[in-house]
Amino acid sequence: MENELHYLEISELSQLLHSGKISPVEVTQAQLARIEQLDGKLNSYACAATEQALAQARQAEAELARGESRGPLHGVPIGVKDLFWTKDMPTTAGTTIYRDYLASEDATVVTRLKDAGAVILGKMRMTEGAFAIHHPELPAPNNPWGAAHWAGASSSGSGVATAAGLCYAALGTDTGGSIRFPSAANNLTGLKPTWGRVSRYGAFELAASLDHVGPMARSARDVLWLLSVIAGHDPKDPTSLPGGSLEISGVSETFEGLCIGVDESWLSDGVDPAIQKGLQQIIDFIREGGGVLQAVCMPDTRTVSTNWERHCGVQTAIAHEATYPSRAAEYGPALSRLIDGGRELSGLDYQRILLAAQRFTGEVDALFNQVDLVLAPVQPYAAPTYGQLADLASDPEANRRLIQFTSPFNVSGHPCLSLPCGFTRQGLPLGAQFIGKKGSENLLCRAGIAVQRVSDWHKQHPPGI
């Protein structure tokens, strides 16, 4: 078991913890030892909380020994992206400006994890301010599937650590694809919930109306369990949706009765044949599992994906106005460029962006009067090399194509579940996603569970790690 312990799904580990076959302290010690052994090369942790994690594990061990269960996450070691406030660890948001920032309270999602008995292993590295690129003075996480390849966008540390067995799951955020990109790059399952489903209180802001908080894990079932803990209205976040946490009992594990929309041209235009093959296999799973496939015509995503950086830039300029431009010299070039672009945009041009966003949102809402979910890639190809990624920065159309399947649904606020759908000939993971109507996270996770019942893509792990 020791050799396989670090790659268990939460659902498997939870059974061992609650049965007493293994203790939270043993699991936490094993995770901390693995972080010490491997993270010098992977760079996934900004801060490992050794003493705090062991104290939480000892408390969980004592409670479980007394028969006191706080739920399925009790005693499970989890990582937290380094933009969520933690009162016992610094929160840097991937910047040098906030290198020593210590919040006076935990973010709501961190509080909810702790209340559920989870063990917080530490803070995960991320891009500067949760935008595209890591600060040039800080280490970037390395993709365990291939160090020359992108580890995903801002939640890259969360993706690398979970994929490499350095935590059992992690919290991320997604403003243009930053849960879904690292999930695809690292062979994970990740959920961008409906906007407002999960509180953003205590999370450093990139773009308020585009930011989504969500879980990254090794399976759709684990994602559902995590979401059931962190979701729900938060009085501290007035934009959070009303209602309590999600129910996870009784969720079906099949496609029976679900109608899945497929836009053949959208799935194939410029999309790598290996990803098309994975999508076709998922289509076969849907058909064989009793689901209904329906041809749909997706609303045009070109305008909103073209507008995304300017849309984000205006809101990022507001989020950083206390330190930019007054401390601009301490910013990296990518985040500086984003903020400068936002500050320069006219009010008239921003209003045009907002009107286009409203039209697109209405069109997607109308689409879900026809179908329950829509199938799509996460991106048109596997994780690019860092050389290829640098080329994207100088080619606006190529960059738009990269985010065409992700950023539109940050604009519209619809939930999306990213999940593995195969590998390239070189062994790099590939990602698909289901997109759902607002509030349909249960259906999304149900679809993910249904795929993962009949496939083993999600059970593959980085070679040699």
Tab-separated table of C-alpha atoms in Angstrom:
chain	number	residue	atom	x	y	z
A	1	MET	CA	0.000	0.000	0.000
A	2	GLU	CA	2.867	2.414	0.763
A	3	ASN	CA	3.866	2.510	-2.906
A	4	GLU	CA	0.309	3.242	-4.024
A	5	LEU	CA	-0.939	5.374	-1.139
A	6	HIS	CA	-0.085	8.741	-2.682
A	7	TYR	CA	-2.128	8.030	-5.834
A	8	LEU	CA	-5.355	6.946	-4.153
A	9	GLU	CA	-8.507	8.855	-4.976
A	10	ILE	CA	-10.104	10.663	-2.042
A	11	SER	CA	-13.021	8.245	-2.122
A	12	GLU	CA	-10.574	5.356	-1.618
A	13	LEU	CA	-8.449	7.095	1.017
A	14	SER	CA	-11.504	8.201	2.973
A	15	GLN	CA	-12.640	4.603	3.417
A	16	LEU	CA	-9.231	3.631	4.808
A	17	LEU	CA	-9.190	6.591	7.192
A	18	HIS	CA	-12.717	6.022	8.484
A	19	SER	CA	-12.157	2.283	8.933
A	20	GLY	CA	-8.977	2.911	10.918
A	21	LYS	CA	-6.797	0.940	8.487
A	22	ILE	CA	-4.571	3.980	8.183
A	23	SER	CA	-4.368	7.162	10.233
A	24	PRO	CA	-4.418	10.806	9.128
A	25	VAL	CA	-1.006	11.269	10.742
A	26	GLU	CA	0.494	8.416	8.715
A	27	VAL	CA	-0.974	9.786	5.502
A	28	THR	CA	0.144	13.341	6.233
A	29	GLN	CA	3.656	12.246	7.152
A	30	ALA	CA	3.873	10.258	3.918
A	31	GLN	CA	2.741	13.279	1.918
A	32	LEU	CA	5.203	15.622	3.624
A	33	ALA	CA	8.041	13.142	3.017
A	34	ARG	CA	7.070	12.928	-0.644
A	35	ILE	CA	7.003	16.730	-0.933
A	36	GLU	CA	10.482	16.853	0.607
A	37	GLN	CA	11.708	14.183	-1.786
A	38	LEU	CA	10.216	15.415	-5.074
A	39	ASP	CA	9.189	19.039	-4.948
A	40	GLY	CA	12.700	20.394	-5.322
A	41	LYS	CA	12.336	19.453	-8.996
A	42	LEU	CA	8.609	20.010	-9.430
A	43	ASN	CA	8.301	23.422	-7.675
A	44	SER	CA	4.600	22.931	-6.992
A	45	TYR	CA	4.584	24.255	-3.406
A	46	ALA	CA	5.141	27.893	-2.510
A	47	CYS	CA	4.964	26.891	1.160
A	48	ALA	CA	4.592	23.496	2.827
A	49	ALA	CA	2.830	23.814	6.190
A	50	THR	CA	4.584	20.958	7.992
A	51	GLU	CA	3.770	21.751	11.620
A	52	GLN	CA	0.256	23.027	10.953
A	53	ALA	CA	-0.578	20.012	8.800
A	54	LEU	CA	0.667	17.543	11.407
A	55	ALA	CA	-1.346	19.315	14.115
A	56	GLN	CA	-4.489	19.112	11.970
A	57	ALA	CA	-3.765	15.443	11.232
A	58	ARG	CA	-3.383	14.624	14.937
A	59	GLN	CA	-6.700	16.320	15.654
A	60	ALA	CA	-8.393	14.376	12.839
A	61	GLU	CA	-6.870	11.130	14.116
A	62	ALA	CA	-8.216	11.716	17.610
A	63	GLU	CA	-11.681	12.619	16.338
A	64	LEU	CA	-11.944	9.607	14.039
A	65	ALA	CA	-10.730	7.328	16.837
A	66	ARG	CA	-13.657	8.598	18.947
A	67	GLY	CA	-16.051	7.895	16.080
A	68	GLU	CA	-16.519	11.574	15.300
A	69	SER	CA	-16.622	12.006	11.520
A	70	ARG	CA	-16.823	15.400	9.857
A	71	GLY	CA	-17.448	13.829	6.451
A	72	PRO	CA	-15.500	12.236	3.595
A	73	LEU	CA	-12.652	14.794	3.653
A	74	HIS	CA	-11.862	14.164	7.327
A	75	GLY	CA	-8.105	13.570	7.593
A	76	VAL	CA	-7.467	13.978	3.837
A	77	PRO	CA	-4.416	16.136	2.898
A	78	ILE	CA	-5.354	18.935	0.480
A	79	GLY	CA	-3.374	21.739	-1.208
A	80	VAL	CA	-4.540	25.339	-1.550
A	81	LYS	CA	-3.615	27.747	-4.339
A	82	ASP	CA	-1.517	30.616	-3.028
A	83	LEU	CA	-4.130	33.301	-3.622
A	84	PHE	CA	-6.463	32.125	-0.841
A	85	TRP	CA	-5.932	33.861	2.484
A	86	THR	CA	-4.490	31.657	5.212
A	87	LYS	CA	-3.938	33.130	8.640
A	88	ASP	CA	-1.135	30.691	9.484
A	89	MET	CA	0.815	30.919	6.183
A	90	PRO	CA	1.773	33.780	3.833
A	91	THR	CA	-0.435	34.419	0.804
A	92	THR	CA	1.628	35.812	-2.065
A	93	ALA	CA	-0.700	35.457	-5.089
A	94	GLY	CA	2.378	34.580	-7.132
A	95	THR	CA	3.800	38.085	-6.693
A	96	THR	CA	6.829	39.599	-5.037
A	97	ILE	CA	4.802	42.557	-3.755
A	98	TYR	CA	2.879	40.287	-1.366
A	99	ARG	CA	5.839	38.067	-0.521
A	100	ASP	CA	5.284	38.503	3.241
A	101	TYR	CA	1.526	39.110	3.324
A	102	LEU	CA	-0.171	37.307	6.223
A	103	ALA	CA	-3.959	37.525	6.278
A	104	SER	CA	-5.820	38.014	9.530
A	105	GLU	CA	-8.321	35.276	8.628
A	106	ASP	CA	-8.745	32.329	6.316
A	107	ALA	CA	-10.580	32.543	3.018
A	108	THR	CA	-14.089	31.111	3.255
A	109	VAL	CA	-13.164	28.049	1.191
A	110	VAL	CA	-10.165	27.344	3.452
A	111	THR	CA	-12.399	27.644	6.517
A	112	ARG	CA	-14.876	25.204	4.980
A	113	LEU	CA	-12.126	22.684	4.212
A	114	LYS	CA	-10.811	22.907	7.767
A	115	ASP	CA	-14.325	22.580	9.187
A	116	ALA	CA	-14.695	19.406	7.097
A	117	GLY	CA	-11.578	18.006	8.762
A	118	ALA	CA	-9.268	18.298	5.744
A	119	VAL	CA	-5.542	18.649	6.409
A	120	ILE	CA	-4.080	21.698	4.645
A	121	LEU	CA	-0.639	20.658	3.406
A	122	GLY	CA	0.405	24.062	2.110
A	123	LYS	CA	0.089	26.719	-0.573
A	124	MET	CA	0.564	25.944	-4.254
A	125	ARG	CA	2.622	28.014	-6.667
A	126	MET	CA	0.753	30.054	-9.258
A	127	THR	CA	1.295	32.582	-12.003
A	128	GLU	CA	1.710	36.228	-11.038
A	129	GLY	CA	-1.624	37.598	-9.867
A	130	ALA	CA	-3.324	34.533	-11.446
A	131	PHE	CA	-2.682	35.803	-14.977
A	132	ALA	CA	-0.785	33.949	-17.701
A	133	ILE	CA	2.905	33.898	-16.731
A	134	HIS	CA	4.887	33.302	-13.550
A	135	HIS	CA	6.759	36.253	-12.066
A	136	PRO	CA	10.292	36.199	-13.514
A	137	GLU	CA	11.870	36.141	-10.033
A	138	LEU	CA	9.862	33.127	-8.828
A	139	PRO	CA	10.144	29.421	-9.777
A	140	ALA	CA	7.524	27.962	-12.092
A	141	PRO	CA	6.071	24.483	-11.473
A	142	ASN	CA	7.306	21.735	-13.783
A	143	ASN	CA	4.855	19.441	-15.529
A	144	PRO	CA	5.544	15.903	-14.214
A	145	TRP	CA	4.483	14.482	-17.590
A	146	GLY	CA	7.268	16.419	-19.340
A	147	ALA	CA	9.261	19.331	-17.927
A	148	ALA	CA	9.553	21.007	-21.332
A	149	HIS	CA	5.772	21.333	-21.533
A	150	TRP	CA	3.329	23.827	-20.069
A	151	ALA	CA	1.914	22.847	-16.686
A	152	GLY	CA	-1.231	24.884	-17.321
A	153	ALA	CA	-2.091	28.450	-16.429
A	154	SER	CA	-2.392	30.049	-13.012
A	155	SER	CA	-3.390	26.944	-11.004
A	156	SER	CA	-0.308	25.134	-12.281
A	157	GLY	CA	1.070	24.316	-8.823
A	158	SER	CA	-2.263	22.789	-7.817
A	159	GLY	CA	-2.224	20.654	-10.958
A	160	VAL	CA	1.391	19.510	-10.662
A	161	ALA	CA	1.143	18.583	-6.969
A	162	THR	CA	-2.085	16.611	-7.387
A	163	ALA	CA	-0.806	14.800	-10.485
A	164	ALA	CA	2.512	13.903	-8.824
A	165	GLY	CA	0.931	12.560	-5.642
A	166	LEU	CA	1.998	15.474	-3.417
A	167	CYS	CA	-1.592	16.091	-2.267
A	168	TYR	CA	-4.891	14.304	-2.876
A	169	ALA	CA	-6.584	17.331	-4.411
A	170	ALA	CA	-6.197	21.084	-4.511
A	171	LEU	CA	-8.196	24.266	-4.775
A	172	GLY	CA	-7.711	26.377	-7.882
A	173	THR	CA	-9.238	29.374	-9.594
A	174	ASP	CA	-10.289	29.840	-13.196
A	175	THR	CA	-10.575	33.250	-14.906
A	176	GLY	CA	-9.949	32.158	-18.485
A	177	GLY	CA	-9.178	28.448	-18.108
A	178	SER	CA	-6.838	28.192	-15.129
A	179	ILE	CA	-8.500	25.163	-13.548
A	180	ARG	CA	-9.179	23.429	-16.851
A	181	PHE	CA	-5.795	24.032	-18.527
A	182	PRO	CA	-3.677	22.559	-15.696
A	183	SER	CA	-6.191	19.741	-15.268
A	184	ALA	CA	-5.789	18.834	-18.942
A	185	ALA	CA	-1.998	19.261	-18.862
A	186	ASN	CA	-1.619	17.080	-15.757
A	187	ASN	CA	-4.301	14.413	-16.428
A	188	LEU	CA	-6.684	15.570	-13.707
A	189	THR	CA	-10.369	16.286	-13.330
A	190	GLY	CA	-11.193	19.915	-12.540
A	191	LEU	CA	-14.395	21.876	-12.099
A	192	LYS	CA	-15.052	25.524	-12.879
A	193	PRO	CA	-18.392	25.945	-11.117
A	194	THR	CA	-21.181	28.349	-11.948
A	195	TRP	CA	-20.050	31.899	-11.166
A	196	GLY	CA	-21.034	32.586	-7.561
A	197	ARG	CA	-21.514	28.917	-6.633
A	198	VAL	CA	-18.329	29.070	-4.495
A	199	SER	CA	-17.433	32.093	-2.376
A	200	ARG	CA	-14.543	34.272	-3.529
A	201	TYR	CA	-14.129	35.897	-0.123
A	202	GLY	CA	-10.469	35.869	0.850
A	203	ALA	CA	-9.216	35.155	-2.678
A	204	PHE	CA	-6.907	37.662	-4.363
A	205	GLU	CA	-8.808	39.069	-7.311
A	206	LEU	CA	-7.774	38.986	-10.960
A	207	ALA	CA	-11.067	39.932	-12.635
A	208	ALA	CA	-14.078	39.914	-10.353
A	209	SER	CA	-16.783	38.945	-12.846
A	210	LEU	CA	-14.600	36.265	-14.490
A	211	ASP	CA	-12.982	34.630	-11.431
A	212	HIS	CA	-14.308	31.207	-10.401
A	213	VAL	CA	-13.132	29.082	-7.442
A	214	GLY	CA	-13.151	25.317	-7.841
A	215	PRO	CA	-11.580	21.932	-7.064
A	216	MET	CA	-8.947	19.888	-8.916
A	217	ALA	CA	-8.628	16.166	-8.173
A	218	ARG	CA	-8.011	12.723	-9.682
A	219	SER	CA	-11.638	11.857	-10.399
A	220	ALA	CA	-15.041	13.397	-10.949
A	221	ARG	CA	-16.306	11.753	-7.762
A	222	ASP	CA	-13.564	13.463	-5.748
A	223	VAL	CA	-14.384	16.789	-7.398
A	224	LEU	CA	-18.036	16.393	-6.394
A	225	TRP	CA	-17.071	15.649	-2.796
A	226	LEU	CA	-14.849	18.719	-2.640
A	227	LEU	CA	-17.481	20.925	-4.220
A	228	SER	CA	-20.074	19.738	-1.707
A	229	VAL	CA	-17.837	21.147	1.044
A	230	ILE	CA	-16.803	24.490	-0.463
A	231	ALA	CA	-20.021	25.474	-2.286
A	232	GLY	CA	-22.881	27.449	-0.803
A	233	HIS	CA	-23.838	30.997	0.037
A	234	ASP	CA	-21.373	33.083	2.031
A	235	PRO	CA	-22.577	36.284	3.757
A	236	LYS	CA	-19.043	37.658	3.368
A	237	ASP	CA	-19.353	37.434	-0.422
A	238	PRO	CA	-22.514	39.242	-1.568
A	239	THR	CA	-22.029	37.858	-5.101
A	240	SER	CA	-22.258	34.252	-3.890
A	241	LEU	CA	-25.416	32.461	-4.926
A	242	PRO	CA	-28.192	31.709	-2.439
A	243	GLY	CA	-28.674	28.186	-1.194
A	244	GLY	CA	-26.691	25.667	0.794
A	245	SER	CA	-24.025	23.185	-0.169
A	246	LEU	CA	-24.580	20.542	-2.847
A	247	GLU	CA	-26.017	17.151	-2.074
A	248	ILE	CA	-23.769	14.276	-3.149
A	249	SER	CA	-25.885	11.317	-2.108
A	250	GLY	CA	-27.966	9.661	-4.775
A	251	VAL	CA	-26.085	11.107	-7.761
A	252	SER	CA	-26.526	8.751	-10.716
A	253	GLU	CA	-23.415	7.283	-12.312
A	254	THR	CA	-24.723	6.800	-15.851
A	255	PHE	CA	-25.707	8.853	-18.893
A	256	GLU	CA	-29.193	7.350	-18.820
A	257	GLY	CA	-31.701	10.099	-19.629
A	258	LEU	CA	-29.095	12.813	-20.283
A	259	CYS	CA	-29.073	14.752	-23.549
A	260	ILE	CA	-25.569	15.789	-24.643
A	261	GLY	CA	-25.071	18.423	-27.312
A	262	VAL	CA	-22.351	17.965	-29.930
A	263	ASP	CA	-21.290	20.594	-32.456
A	264	GLU	CA	-19.191	18.555	-34.903
A	265	SER	CA	-17.543	21.535	-36.598
A	266	TRP	CA	-16.684	23.196	-33.272
A	267	LEU	CA	-15.077	19.981	-32.040
A	268	SER	CA	-13.000	19.447	-35.156
A	269	ASP	CA	-12.025	22.852	-36.568
A	270	GLY	CA	-8.306	23.177	-35.825
A	271	VAL	CA	-8.485	20.531	-33.090
A	272	ASP	CA	-5.694	17.954	-32.933
A	273	PRO	CA	-6.787	14.515	-34.261
A	274	ALA	CA	-5.709	12.867	-30.974
A	275	ILE	CA	-8.182	15.046	-29.062
A	276	GLN	CA	-10.873	14.362	-31.663
A	277	LYS	CA	-10.280	10.643	-31.092
A	278	GLY	CA	-10.724	11.068	-27.337
A	279	LEU	CA	-13.918	13.074	-27.834
A	280	GLN	CA	-15.257	10.360	-30.145
A	281	GLN	CA	-14.600	7.741	-27.485
A	282	ILE	CA	-16.565	9.827	-24.993
A	283	ILE	CA	-19.379	10.105	-27.552
A	284	ASP	CA	-19.356	6.302	-27.779
A	285	PHE	CA	-19.508	6.058	-23.969
A	286	ILE	CA	-22.512	8.395	-23.930
A	287	ARG	CA	-24.333	6.370	-26.562
A	288	GLU	CA	-23.509	3.028	-24.930
A	289	GLY	CA	-24.472	4.392	-21.504
A	290	GLY	CA	-28.016	5.315	-22.471
A	291	GLY	CA	-27.461	8.999	-23.167
A	292	VAL	CA	-28.955	10.925	-26.072
A	293	LEU	CA	-26.681	12.789	-28.479
A	294	GLN	CA	-28.053	15.875	-30.181
A	295	ALA	CA	-26.434	17.991	-32.880
A	296	VAL	CA	-26.228	21.625	-31.818
A	297	CYS	CA	-24.779	24.825	-33.193
A	298	MET	CA	-22.662	26.544	-30.577
A	299	PRO	CA	-22.956	30.320	-30.314
A	300	ASP	CA	-19.963	32.038	-31.889
A	301	THR	CA	-17.142	32.136	-29.330
A	302	ARG	CA	-14.784	34.199	-31.490
A	303	THR	CA	-15.857	37.622	-30.275
A	304	VAL	CA	-15.814	36.862	-26.554
A	305	SER	CA	-12.512	34.973	-26.738
A	306	THR	CA	-10.980	37.821	-28.773
A	307	ASN	CA	-12.289	40.319	-26.206
A	308	TRP	CA	-11.251	38.268	-23.179
A	309	GLU	CA	-7.864	39.863	-22.447
A	310	ARG	CA	-9.224	43.418	-22.645
A	311	HIS	CA	-12.286	42.381	-20.629
A	312	CYS	CA	-9.989	40.909	-17.981
A	313	GLY	CA	-7.516	43.798	-18.163
A	314	VAL	CA	-9.992	46.484	-17.125
A	315	GLN	CA	-11.039	44.512	-14.062
A	316	THR	CA	-7.427	43.611	-13.218
A	317	ALA	CA	-6.509	47.301	-13.323
A	318	ILE	CA	-9.175	47.920	-10.674
A	319	ALA	CA	-7.973	44.978	-8.566
A	320	HIS	CA	-4.380	46.301	-8.588
A	321	GLU	CA	-4.959	50.047	-8.378
A	322	ALA	CA	-3.465	50.191	-4.843
A	323	THR	CA	-0.082	49.009	-6.171
A	324	TYR	CA	-0.132	49.757	-9.898
A	325	PRO	CA	1.301	51.932	-11.366
A	326	SER	CA	2.861	53.104	-8.077
A	327	ARG	CA	4.938	49.881	-7.807
A	328	ALA	CA	4.964	48.910	-11.470
A	329	ALA	CA	8.693	48.124	-11.409
A	330	GLU	CA	7.965	45.125	-9.147
A	331	TYR	CA	5.533	43.573	-11.641
A	332	GLY	CA	6.425	41.038	-14.307
A	333	PRO	CA	5.935	41.943	-17.991
A	334	ALA	CA	2.793	39.876	-18.643
A	335	LEU	CA	0.727	41.230	-15.764
A	336	SER	CA	1.990	44.768	-16.452
A	337	ARG	CA	0.892	44.502	-20.079
A	338	LEU	CA	-2.556	43.250	-19.046
A	339	ILE	CA	-3.083	46.107	-16.592
A	340	ASP	CA	-1.750	48.747	-18.983
A	341	GLY	CA	-4.143	47.521	-21.651
A	342	GLY	CA	-7.034	47.712	-19.212
A	343	ARG	CA	-6.141	51.223	-18.093
A	344	GLU	CA	-5.933	52.436	-21.685
A	345	LEU	CA	-9.281	51.021	-22.853
A	346	SER	CA	-12.018	53.595	-23.326
A	347	GLY	CA	-15.326	53.350	-21.531
A	348	LEU	CA	-17.109	53.079	-24.882
A	349	ASP	CA	-14.966	50.147	-25.977
A	350	TYR	CA	-15.467	48.398	-22.629
A	351	GLN	CA	-19.221	48.814	-22.942
A	352	ARG	CA	-19.087	47.151	-26.359
A	353	ILE	CA	-17.242	44.230	-24.744
A	354	LEU	CA	-19.898	43.973	-22.035
A	355	LEU	CA	-22.741	44.020	-24.570
A	356	ALA	CA	-21.096	41.230	-26.573
A	357	ALA	CA	-20.681	39.254	-23.344
A	358	GLN	CA	-24.357	39.676	-22.491
A	359	ARG	CA	-25.415	38.511	-25.951
A	360	PHE	CA	-23.202	35.448	-25.752
A	361	THR	CA	-24.446	34.591	-22.263
A	362	GLY	CA	-28.051	34.761	-23.420
A	363	GLU	CA	-27.297	32.560	-26.421
A	364	VAL	CA	-25.641	29.914	-24.229
A	365	ASP	CA	-28.546	30.032	-21.765
A	366	ALA	CA	-30.923	29.413	-24.692
A	367	LEU	CA	-28.813	26.485	-25.925
A	368	PHE	CA	-29.404	24.697	-22.621
A	369	ASN	CA	-33.130	24.727	-23.279
A	370	GLN	CA	-32.303	22.039	-25.876
A	371	VAL	CA	-29.685	19.895	-24.096
A	372	ASP	CA	-28.432	19.105	-20.596
A	373	LEU	CA	-24.692	19.322	-21.340
A	374	VAL	CA	-22.352	20.127	-24.221
A	375	LEU	CA	-19.145	18.225	-25.023
A	376	ALA	CA	-16.008	20.154	-26.020
A	377	PRO	CA	-12.204	20.062	-25.907
A	378	VAL	CA	-10.373	22.032	-23.230
A	379	GLN	CA	-7.880	23.316	-25.803
A	380	PRO	CA	-7.123	22.450	-29.431
A	381	TYR	CA	-3.926	20.487	-28.687
A	382	ALA	CA	-1.903	18.961	-25.864
A	383	ALA	CA	0.117	21.128	-23.482
A	384	PRO	CA	2.513	23.165	-25.679
A	385	THR	CA	6.227	23.431	-25.062
A	386	TYR	CA	7.412	26.623	-23.417
A	387	GLY	CA	8.887	27.674	-26.758
A	388	GLN	CA	5.512	27.269	-28.424
A	389	LEU	CA	3.870	29.113	-25.545
A	390	ALA	CA	6.222	32.070	-26.028
A	391	ASP	CA	5.195	32.213	-29.702
A	392	LEU	CA	1.537	32.464	-28.659
A	393	ALA	CA	2.252	35.696	-26.792
A	394	SER	CA	3.197	37.396	-30.065
A	395	ASP	CA	0.283	35.990	-32.081
A	396	PRO	CA	-3.124	37.251	-30.867
A	397	GLU	CA	-5.071	34.859	-33.103
A	398	ALA	CA	-3.097	31.819	-31.927
A	399	ASN	CA	-3.632	32.899	-28.321
A	400	ARG	CA	-7.368	33.331	-28.974
A	401	ARG	CA	-7.526	29.804	-30.378
A	402	LEU	CA	-5.896	28.439	-27.225
A	403	ILE	CA	-8.610	29.944	-24.998
A	404	GLN	CA	-11.580	29.587	-27.358
A	405	PHE	CA	-13.050	26.603	-25.479
A	406	THR	CA	-12.463	27.951	-21.961
A	407	SER	CA	-12.637	31.752	-21.628
A	408	PRO	CA	-16.119	32.189	-23.162
A	409	PHE	CA	-17.626	30.306	-20.214
A	410	ASN	CA	-15.839	32.503	-17.706
A	411	VAL	CA	-17.562	35.393	-19.448
A	412	SER	CA	-20.951	33.663	-19.368
A	413	GLY	CA	-20.536	32.071	-15.924
A	414	HIS	CA	-21.563	28.562	-17.022
A	415	PRO	CA	-19.987	25.594	-15.190
A	416	CYS	CA	-17.498	23.289	-16.913
A	417	LEU	CA	-15.933	19.970	-15.913
A	418	SER	CA	-12.530	19.146	-17.417
A	419	LEU	CA	-11.522	15.483	-17.498
A	420	PRO	CA	-8.864	13.287	-19.157
A	421	CYS	CA	-9.625	11.904	-22.623
A	422	GLY	CA	-6.414	10.185	-23.732
A	423	PHE	CA	-2.768	10.770	-24.531
A	424	THR	CA	-0.589	11.846	-27.435
A	425	ARG	CA	1.866	9.426	-29.018
A	426	GLN	CA	4.504	11.095	-26.844
A	427	GLY	CA	2.483	10.297	-23.707
A	428	LEU	CA	1.177	13.783	-22.943
A	429	PRO	CA	-2.330	13.970	-21.397
A	430	LEU	CA	-5.298	15.348	-23.322
A	431	GLY	CA	-8.404	16.995	-21.901
A	432	ALA	CA	-12.100	17.175	-22.731
A	433	GLN	CA	-14.823	19.093	-20.945
A	434	PHE	CA	-18.528	19.043	-20.374
A	435	ILE	CA	-20.243	22.445	-20.241
A	436	GLY	CA	-23.531	22.760	-18.390
A	437	LYS	CA	-26.386	25.094	-17.640
A	438	LYS	CA	-25.929	27.290	-14.594
A	439	GLY	CA	-26.322	25.311	-11.405
A	440	SER	CA	-25.789	21.938	-13.110
A	441	GLU	CA	-22.624	20.874	-11.264
A	442	ASN	CA	-24.272	17.620	-10.167
A	443	LEU	CA	-24.999	16.727	-13.797
A	444	LEU	CA	-21.460	17.610	-14.841
A	445	CYS	CA	-19.949	15.409	-12.146
A	446	ARG	CA	-22.440	12.669	-12.993
A	447	ALA	CA	-21.228	12.752	-16.606
A	448	GLY	CA	-17.615	12.687	-15.462
A	449	ILE	CA	-18.253	9.725	-13.170
A	450	ALA	CA	-20.026	7.924	-16.024
A	451	VAL	CA	-16.995	8.384	-18.306
A	452	GLN	CA	-14.570	7.318	-15.591
A	453	ARG	CA	-16.553	4.160	-14.798
A	454	VAL	CA	-15.767	2.822	-18.273
A	455	SER	CA	-12.336	4.356	-18.962
A	456	ASP	CA	-8.986	4.359	-17.184
A	457	TRP	CA	-7.441	7.580	-18.536
A	458	HIS	CA	-7.775	9.249	-15.137
A	459	LYS	CA	-5.976	6.376	-13.426
A	460	GLN	CA	-2.739	6.932	-15.358
A	461	HIS	CA	0.055	8.748	-13.522
A	462	PRO	CA	3.260	10.488	-14.610
A	463	PRO	CA	5.931	7.902	-15.424
A	464	GLY	CA	8.785	7.538	-12.985
A	465	ILE	CA	7.218	9.666	-10.234
